[in-house]
Short mmCIF file of C-alpha atoms in Angstrom, two decimals:
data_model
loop_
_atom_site.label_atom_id
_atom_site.label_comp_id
_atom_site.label_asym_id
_atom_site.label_seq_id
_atom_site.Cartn_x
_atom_site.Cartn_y
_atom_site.Cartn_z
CA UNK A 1 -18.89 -1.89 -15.06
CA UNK A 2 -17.72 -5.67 -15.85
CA UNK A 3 -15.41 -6.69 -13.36
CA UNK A 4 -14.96 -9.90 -14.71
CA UNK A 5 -11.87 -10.98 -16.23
CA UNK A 6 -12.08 -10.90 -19.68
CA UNK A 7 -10.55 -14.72 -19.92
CA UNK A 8 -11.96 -16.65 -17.43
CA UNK A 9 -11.14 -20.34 -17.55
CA UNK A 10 -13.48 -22.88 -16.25
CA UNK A 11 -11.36 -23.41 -12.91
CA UNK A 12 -11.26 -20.91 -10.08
CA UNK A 13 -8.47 -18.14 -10.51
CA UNK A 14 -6.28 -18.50 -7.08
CA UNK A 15 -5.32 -15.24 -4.98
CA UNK A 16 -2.22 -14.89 -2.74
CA UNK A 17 -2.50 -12.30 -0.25
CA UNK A 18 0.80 -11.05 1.85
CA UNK A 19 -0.55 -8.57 4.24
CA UNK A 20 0.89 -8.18 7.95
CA UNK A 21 -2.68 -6.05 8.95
CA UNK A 22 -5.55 -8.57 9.92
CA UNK A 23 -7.87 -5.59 9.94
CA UNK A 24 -6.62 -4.74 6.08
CA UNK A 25 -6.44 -8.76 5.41
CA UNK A 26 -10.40 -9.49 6.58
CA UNK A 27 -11.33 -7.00 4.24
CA UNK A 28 -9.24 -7.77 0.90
CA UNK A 29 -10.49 -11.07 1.72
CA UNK A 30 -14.03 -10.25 1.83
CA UNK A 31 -13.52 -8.12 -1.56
CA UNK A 32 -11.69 -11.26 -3.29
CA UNK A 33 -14.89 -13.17 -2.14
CA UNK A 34 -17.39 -11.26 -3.94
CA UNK A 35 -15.68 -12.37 -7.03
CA UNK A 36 -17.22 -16.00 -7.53
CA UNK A 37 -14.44 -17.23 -10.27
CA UNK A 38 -11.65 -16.46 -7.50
CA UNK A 39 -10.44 -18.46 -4.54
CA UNK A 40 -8.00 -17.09 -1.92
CA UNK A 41 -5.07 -19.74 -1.76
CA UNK A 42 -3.18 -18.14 1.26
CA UNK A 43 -2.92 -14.81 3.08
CA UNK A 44 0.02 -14.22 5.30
CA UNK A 45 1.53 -11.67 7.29
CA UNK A 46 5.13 -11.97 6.85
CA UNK A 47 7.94 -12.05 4.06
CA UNK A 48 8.68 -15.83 6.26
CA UNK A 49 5.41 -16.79 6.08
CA UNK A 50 5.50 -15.93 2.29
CA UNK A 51 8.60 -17.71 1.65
CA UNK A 52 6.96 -20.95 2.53
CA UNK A 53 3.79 -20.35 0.08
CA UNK A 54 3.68 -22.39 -3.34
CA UNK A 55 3.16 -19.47 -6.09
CA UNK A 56 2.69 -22.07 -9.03
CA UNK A 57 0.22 -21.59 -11.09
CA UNK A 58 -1.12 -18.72 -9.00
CA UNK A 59 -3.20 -15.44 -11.13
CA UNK A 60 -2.24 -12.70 -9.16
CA UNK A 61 -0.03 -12.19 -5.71
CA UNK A 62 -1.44 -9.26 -3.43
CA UNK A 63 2.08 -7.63 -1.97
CA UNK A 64 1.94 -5.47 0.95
CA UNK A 65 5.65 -3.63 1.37
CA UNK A 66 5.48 -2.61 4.94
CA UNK A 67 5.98 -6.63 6.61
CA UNK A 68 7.35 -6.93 10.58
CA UNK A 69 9.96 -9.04 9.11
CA UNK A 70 10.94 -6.73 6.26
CA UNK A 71 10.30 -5.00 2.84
CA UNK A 72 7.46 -7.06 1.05
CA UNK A 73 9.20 -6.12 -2.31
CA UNK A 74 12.34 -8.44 -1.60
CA UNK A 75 9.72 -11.50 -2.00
CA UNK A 76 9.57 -10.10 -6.15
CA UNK A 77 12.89 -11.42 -7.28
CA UNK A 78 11.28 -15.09 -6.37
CA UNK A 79 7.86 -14.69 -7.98
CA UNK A 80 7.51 -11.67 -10.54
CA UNK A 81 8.71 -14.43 -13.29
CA UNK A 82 5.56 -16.42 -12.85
CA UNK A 83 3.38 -14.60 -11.12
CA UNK A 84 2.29 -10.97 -11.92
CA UNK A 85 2.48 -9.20 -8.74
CA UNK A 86 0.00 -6.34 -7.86
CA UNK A 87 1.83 -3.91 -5.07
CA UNK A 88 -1.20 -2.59 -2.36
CA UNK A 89 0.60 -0.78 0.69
CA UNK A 90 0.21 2.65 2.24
CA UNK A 91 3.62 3.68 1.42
CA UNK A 92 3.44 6.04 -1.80
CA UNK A 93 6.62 7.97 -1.83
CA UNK A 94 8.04 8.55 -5.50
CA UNK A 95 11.13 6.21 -4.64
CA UNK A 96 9.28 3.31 -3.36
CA UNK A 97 6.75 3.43 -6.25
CA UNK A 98 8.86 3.76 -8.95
CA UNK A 99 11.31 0.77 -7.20
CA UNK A 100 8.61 -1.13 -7.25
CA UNK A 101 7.67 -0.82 -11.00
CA UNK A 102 11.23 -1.14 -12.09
CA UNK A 103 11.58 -4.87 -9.72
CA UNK A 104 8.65 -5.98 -11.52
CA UNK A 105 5.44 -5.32 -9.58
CA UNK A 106 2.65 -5.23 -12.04
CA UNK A 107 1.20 -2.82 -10.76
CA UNK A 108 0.65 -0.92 -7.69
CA UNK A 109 -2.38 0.45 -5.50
CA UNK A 110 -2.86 2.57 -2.28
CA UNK A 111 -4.35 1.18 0.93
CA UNK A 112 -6.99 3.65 0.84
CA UNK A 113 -8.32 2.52 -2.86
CA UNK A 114 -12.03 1.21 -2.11
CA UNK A 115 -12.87 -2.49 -2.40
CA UNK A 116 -14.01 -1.86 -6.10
CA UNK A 117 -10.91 -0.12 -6.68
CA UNK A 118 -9.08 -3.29 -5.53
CA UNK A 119 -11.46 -5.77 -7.58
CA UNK A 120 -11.06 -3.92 -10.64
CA UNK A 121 -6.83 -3.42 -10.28
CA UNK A 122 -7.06 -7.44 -9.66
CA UNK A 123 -9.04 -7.83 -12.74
CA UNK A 124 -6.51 -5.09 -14.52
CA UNK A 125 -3.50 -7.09 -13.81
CA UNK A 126 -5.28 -10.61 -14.72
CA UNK A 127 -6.10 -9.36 -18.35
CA UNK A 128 -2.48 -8.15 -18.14
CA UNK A 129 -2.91 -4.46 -17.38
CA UNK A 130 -1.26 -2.30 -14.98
CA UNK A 131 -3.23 -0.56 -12.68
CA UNK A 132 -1.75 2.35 -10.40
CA UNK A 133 -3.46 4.28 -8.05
CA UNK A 134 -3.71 8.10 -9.27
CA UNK A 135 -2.51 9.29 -6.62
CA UNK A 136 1.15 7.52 -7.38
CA UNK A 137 0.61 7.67 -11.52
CA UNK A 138 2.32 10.77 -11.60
CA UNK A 139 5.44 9.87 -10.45
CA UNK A 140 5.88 7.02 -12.77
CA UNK A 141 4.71 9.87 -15.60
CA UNK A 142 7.68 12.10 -14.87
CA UNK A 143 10.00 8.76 -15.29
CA UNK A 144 8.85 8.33 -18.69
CA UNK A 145 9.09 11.62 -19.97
CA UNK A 146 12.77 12.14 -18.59
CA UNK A 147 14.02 8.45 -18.17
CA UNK A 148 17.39 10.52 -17.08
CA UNK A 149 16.11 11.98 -14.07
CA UNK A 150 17.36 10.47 -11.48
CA UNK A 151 14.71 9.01 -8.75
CA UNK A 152 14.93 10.64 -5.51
CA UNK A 153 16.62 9.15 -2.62
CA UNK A 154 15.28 8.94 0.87
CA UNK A 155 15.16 12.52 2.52
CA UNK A 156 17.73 13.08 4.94
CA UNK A 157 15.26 14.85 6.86
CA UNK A 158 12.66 11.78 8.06
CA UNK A 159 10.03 13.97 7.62
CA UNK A 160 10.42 14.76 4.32
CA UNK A 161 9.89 11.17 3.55
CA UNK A 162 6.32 10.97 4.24
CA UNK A 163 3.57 11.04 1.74
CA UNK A 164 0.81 14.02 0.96
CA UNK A 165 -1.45 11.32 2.68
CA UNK A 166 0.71 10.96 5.64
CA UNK A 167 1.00 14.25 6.17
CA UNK A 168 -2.35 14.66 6.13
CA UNK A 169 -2.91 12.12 9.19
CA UNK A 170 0.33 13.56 10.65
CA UNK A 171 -1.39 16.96 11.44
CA UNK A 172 -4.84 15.33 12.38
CA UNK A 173 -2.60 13.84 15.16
CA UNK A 174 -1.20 16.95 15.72
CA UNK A 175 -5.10 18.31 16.58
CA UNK A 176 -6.19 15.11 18.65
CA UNK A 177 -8.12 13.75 16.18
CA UNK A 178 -8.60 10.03 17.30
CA UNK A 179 -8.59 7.38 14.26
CA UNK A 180 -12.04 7.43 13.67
CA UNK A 181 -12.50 11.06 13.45
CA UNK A 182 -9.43 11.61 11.54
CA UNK A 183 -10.99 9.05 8.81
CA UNK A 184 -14.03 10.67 8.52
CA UNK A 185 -11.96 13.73 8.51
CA UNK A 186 -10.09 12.49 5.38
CA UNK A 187 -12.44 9.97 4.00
CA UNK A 188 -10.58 6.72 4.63
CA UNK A 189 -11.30 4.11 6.97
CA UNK A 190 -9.61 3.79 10.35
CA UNK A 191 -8.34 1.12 9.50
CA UNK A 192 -6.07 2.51 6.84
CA UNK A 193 -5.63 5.39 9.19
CA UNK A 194 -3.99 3.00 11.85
CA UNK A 195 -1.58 1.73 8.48
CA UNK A 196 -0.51 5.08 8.03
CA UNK A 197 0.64 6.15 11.35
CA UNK A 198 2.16 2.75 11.01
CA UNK A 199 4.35 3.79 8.29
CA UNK A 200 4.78 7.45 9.71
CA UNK A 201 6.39 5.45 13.01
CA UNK A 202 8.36 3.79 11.04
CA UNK A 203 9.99 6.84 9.05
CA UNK A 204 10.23 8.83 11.96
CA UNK A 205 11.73 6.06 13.63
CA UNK A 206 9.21 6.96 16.71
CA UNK A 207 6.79 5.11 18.64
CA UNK A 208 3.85 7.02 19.82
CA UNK A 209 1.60 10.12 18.96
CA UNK A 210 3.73 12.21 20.96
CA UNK A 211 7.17 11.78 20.07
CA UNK A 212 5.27 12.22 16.11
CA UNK A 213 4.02 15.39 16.34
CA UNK A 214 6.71 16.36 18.73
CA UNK A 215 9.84 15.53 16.05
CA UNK A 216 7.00 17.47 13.21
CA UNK A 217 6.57 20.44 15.62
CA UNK A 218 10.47 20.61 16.99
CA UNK A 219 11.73 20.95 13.32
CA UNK A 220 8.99 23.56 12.88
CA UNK A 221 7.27 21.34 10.16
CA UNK A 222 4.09 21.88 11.54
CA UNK A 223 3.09 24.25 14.55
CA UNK A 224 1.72 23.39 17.70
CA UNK A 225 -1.94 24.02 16.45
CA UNK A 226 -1.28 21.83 13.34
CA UNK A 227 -1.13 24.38 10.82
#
């Protein structure tokens, strides 16, 4: 597979990166750098940080959603009219995804695509494509067969808010899997791992293991041998 872009002009094609994660940075940075026509302008790890970026004349802006500072997808309304924006995050709830589409993300990838996965979605959105993780495609699928259907709204129930994949890493917590065993468990890095639990903190407003899979096993989401 070619994952050149199909129009490359004689001058490098410049990267932005917004990214909070240095672990999840390092290594979109080391896939940008197998690409030799593409140079990485800037990676930050805020929406402030961002704000202070030039975006002119820039191919492609990387957008993580889940900054310390805020919602990466309030930086769109500055930069989707110049500059396509791919969406990468670990958040893949049908609300978020389908917000993101309709505010102009380009398109929009999960945290646990592979580095090839992330060349070829930059490549997608440079040739002016719009590549979407399949795990998230569906959603946007449903939208376009009944554009009436109203998208869901955050659960009232925190828990109900988190992803297939979250739930997943929720109930390796739940059996004391550490991050390394629950990637290999679910064939993801532990890096990404570390991002989800991340965003499962966040939605269930907690901050540790324990008060996790004690808020999953008190509402008898999950039992007390993870099942």
């Amino acid at each position: 597979m070619d994952l050149r872009p199909i129009n490359t002009p004689a001058s490098r094609i410049e990267i932005g990166l917004v990214e909070d994660d240095p672990h999840v940075r390092d290594g979109m940075q080391r896939a940008i750098a197998e690409v030799p026509e593409w140079r990485l302008r800037f990676a930050c790890g805020s929406l402030r940080d961002a704000r202070t970026q030039s975006f002119a004349g820039l191919g492609v802006l990387l957008l993580d959603i889940g900054l310390p500072d805020g919602c990466g997808l309030d930086l769109l309304p500055q930069v989707r009219a110049s500059v396509p924006v791919l969406v990468i995050s670990a958040i893949g709830d049908e609300a978020t995804v389908v917000h993101a589409i309709e505010q102009g993300a380009a398109g929009y990838l999960l945290k646990d695509s592979r580095p090839r996965e992330l060349i070829a979605g930059i490549v997608a959105v440079l040739n002016g494509g719009a590549p979407i993780s399949p795990g998230v495609a569906s959603y946007l699928l449903r939208r376009l067969r009944n554009p009436s259907r109203p998208t869901p709204p955050a659960a009232n129930n925190p828990l109900e808010a988190l992803t297939p994949r979250e739930v997943e890493v929720l109930r390796a917590l739940t059996r004391g899997y550490s991050y390394e065993e629950a990637g290999e468990l679910l064939g993801i890095s532990k890096n990404t791992i570390g991002q989800h639990i991340k965003q499962i903190y966040s939605k269930l407003a907690v901050n540790s293991r324990s008060e996790s899979v004690f808020q999953a096993i008190q509402a008898g989401w999950l039992s007390s041998d993870g099942r």
